[in-house]
Amino acid sequence: MNISGDRKFLTIAPVNEFLPDSSGNVTLSITGDYLTNLSRTGLLFTGGSVGGTLSSTFTFSVQAGQITSATFPIAVPSAPG
């Protein structure tokens, strides 16, 4: 997982495939602390103090794949950018 410089977005790149449950759903839960009183230099935010916690759960309906190899069918960047 990578967090953007402005701390508003995160990017999740799977290492292994997401396996759906028996209903064909993949559930992703995100928890963490959020910061307040950050210092800003250009687009980069640093420092700050914990302002509270966050918790969200997302459920995605997916179709079973037809992949017969361990290669992910879509190119995934090795680093952000």
PDB file of C-alpha atoms in Angstrom:
ATOM      1  CA  MET A   1       0.000   0.000   0.000  1.00  0.00           C
ATOM      2  CA  ASN A   2       1.215   3.485  -0.840  1.00  0.00           C
ATOM      3  CA  ILE A   3      -0.206   6.779   0.418  1.00  0.00           C
ATOM      4  CA  SER A   4      -0.133   9.853  -1.830  1.00  0.00           C
ATOM      5  CA  GLY A   5       1.983  12.884  -0.946  1.00  0.00           C
ATOM      6  CA  ASP A   6      -1.107  14.914  -0.056  1.00  0.00           C
ATOM      7  CA  ARG A   7      -2.287  12.021   2.146  1.00  0.00           C
ATOM      8  CA  LYS A   8      -5.729  11.928   0.486  1.00  0.00           C
ATOM      9  CA  PHE A   9      -5.392   8.701  -1.513  1.00  0.00           C
ATOM     10  CA  LEU A  10      -3.969   5.237  -1.138  1.00  0.00           C
ATOM     11  CA  THR A  11      -2.962   2.726  -3.765  1.00  0.00           C
ATOM     12  CA  ILE A  12      -3.289  -0.981  -3.115  1.00  0.00           C
ATOM     13  CA  ALA A  13      -1.350  -3.326  -5.398  1.00  0.00           C
ATOM     14  CA  PRO A  14      -2.060  -6.984  -4.682  1.00  0.00           C
ATOM     15  CA  VAL A  15       0.873  -9.322  -4.165  1.00  0.00           C
ATOM     16  CA  ASN A  16      -1.403 -12.355  -4.535  1.00  0.00           C
ATOM     17  CA  GLU A  17      -4.805 -12.622  -6.151  1.00  0.00           C
ATOM     18  CA  PHE A  18      -7.871 -11.605  -4.195  1.00  0.00           C
ATOM     19  CA  LEU A  19      -9.948 -14.739  -3.733  1.00  0.00           C
ATOM     20  CA  PRO A  20     -13.716 -14.170  -3.590  1.00  0.00           C
ATOM     21  CA  ASP A  21     -15.862 -15.784  -0.907  1.00  0.00           C
ATOM     22  CA  SER A  22     -18.629 -18.270  -1.717  1.00  0.00           C
ATOM     23  CA  SER A  23     -20.900 -15.374  -2.799  1.00  0.00           C
ATOM     24  CA  GLY A  24     -18.315 -14.040  -5.264  1.00  0.00           C
ATOM     25  CA  ASN A  25     -17.355 -11.055  -3.102  1.00  0.00           C
ATOM     26  CA  VAL A  26     -13.999  -9.676  -2.009  1.00  0.00           C
ATOM     27  CA  THR A  27     -14.061  -7.546   1.135  1.00  0.00           C
ATOM     28  CA  LEU A  28     -11.339  -5.001   1.855  1.00  0.00           C
ATOM     29  CA  SER A  29     -11.084  -3.387   5.301  1.00  0.00           C
ATOM     30  CA  ILE A  30      -8.934  -0.338   5.925  1.00  0.00           C
ATOM     31  CA  THR A  31      -8.145   0.901   9.430  1.00  0.00           C
ATOM     32  CA  GLY A  32      -5.644   3.393  10.724  1.00  0.00           C
ATOM     33  CA  ASP A  33      -4.977   6.734  12.331  1.00  0.00           C
ATOM     34  CA  TYR A  34      -5.384  10.079  10.622  1.00  0.00           C
ATOM     35  CA  LEU A  35      -3.155  13.066  11.233  1.00  0.00           C
ATOM     36  CA  THR A  36      -3.857  16.751  11.880  1.00  0.00           C
ATOM     37  CA  ASN A  37      -1.581  19.827  12.036  1.00  0.00           C
ATOM     38  CA  LEU A  38       0.653  18.637   9.198  1.00  0.00           C
ATOM     39  CA  SER A  39       3.503  20.688   7.733  1.00  0.00           C
ATOM     40  CA  ARG A  40       3.439  21.232   3.982  1.00  0.00           C
ATOM     41  CA  THR A  41       6.313  21.636   1.524  1.00  0.00           C
ATOM     42  CA  GLY A  42       4.928  21.817  -2.008  1.00  0.00           C
ATOM     43  CA  LEU A  43       2.705  18.764  -2.403  1.00  0.00           C
ATOM     44  CA  LEU A  44       4.396  16.840   0.414  1.00  0.00           C
ATOM     45  CA  PHE A  45       2.873  16.747   3.895  1.00  0.00           C
ATOM     46  CA  THR A  46       4.975  15.711   6.910  1.00  0.00           C
ATOM     47  CA  GLY A  47       4.737  15.601  10.687  1.00  0.00           C
ATOM     48  CA  GLY A  48       1.459  16.216  12.409  1.00  0.00           C
ATOM     49  CA  SER A  49      -0.224  14.507  15.306  1.00  0.00           C
ATOM     50  CA  VAL A  50      -2.815  11.752  15.480  1.00  0.00           C
ATOM     51  CA  GLY A  51      -6.252  13.339  15.213  1.00  0.00           C
ATOM     52  CA  GLY A  52      -8.281  10.141  15.458  1.00  0.00           C
ATOM     53  CA  THR A  53      -8.891   6.787  13.854  1.00  0.00           C
ATOM     54  CA  LEU A  54     -10.552   5.664  10.641  1.00  0.00           C
ATOM     55  CA  SER A  55     -12.200   2.439   9.631  1.00  0.00           C
ATOM     56  CA  SER A  56     -13.953   1.561   6.361  1.00  0.00           C
ATOM     57  CA  THR A  57     -14.957  -1.674   4.709  1.00  0.00           C
ATOM     58  CA  PHE A  58     -15.557  -2.096   0.976  1.00  0.00           C
ATOM     59  CA  THR A  59     -17.110  -5.119  -0.706  1.00  0.00           C
ATOM     60  CA  PHE A  60     -16.567  -5.838  -4.396  1.00  0.00           C
ATOM     61  CA  SER A  61     -18.428  -8.393  -6.470  1.00  0.00           C
ATOM     62  CA  VAL A  62     -15.969 -10.244  -8.714  1.00  0.00           C
ATOM     63  CA  GLN A  63     -16.233 -12.990 -11.275  1.00  0.00           C
ATOM     64  CA  ALA A  64     -14.122 -16.099 -10.992  1.00  0.00           C
ATOM     65  CA  GLY A  65     -11.042 -15.809 -13.171  1.00  0.00           C
ATOM     66  CA  GLN A  66     -10.030 -18.027 -16.020  1.00  0.00           C
ATOM     67  CA  ILE A  67      -6.319 -17.639 -15.330  1.00  0.00           C
ATOM     68  CA  THR A  68      -4.288 -20.823 -15.612  1.00  0.00           C
ATOM     69  CA  SER A  69      -0.913 -19.329 -14.676  1.00  0.00           C
ATOM     70  CA  ALA A  70       0.394 -17.399 -11.688  1.00  0.00           C
ATOM     71  CA  THR A  71       0.844 -14.252 -13.817  1.00  0.00           C
ATOM     72  CA  PHE A  72      -1.450 -11.345 -13.036  1.00  0.00           C
ATOM     73  CA  PRO A  73      -3.302 -10.511 -16.298  1.00  0.00           C
ATOM     74  CA  ILE A  74      -2.918  -6.737 -15.910  1.00  0.00           C
ATOM     75  CA  ALA A  75       0.435  -5.005 -15.636  1.00  0.00           C
ATOM     76  CA  VAL A  76       1.030  -3.844 -12.055  1.00  0.00           C
ATOM     77  CA  PRO A  77       3.666  -1.155 -11.463  1.00  0.00           C
ATOM     78  CA  SER A  78       6.554  -2.144  -9.214  1.00  0.00           C
ATOM     79  CA  ALA A  79       6.591   1.340  -7.649  1.00  0.00           C
ATOM     80  CA  PRO A  80       4.257   4.336  -7.478  1.00  0.00           C
ATOM     81  CA  GLY A  81       4.480   6.959 -10.173  1.00  0.00           C
TER      82      GLY A  81
END
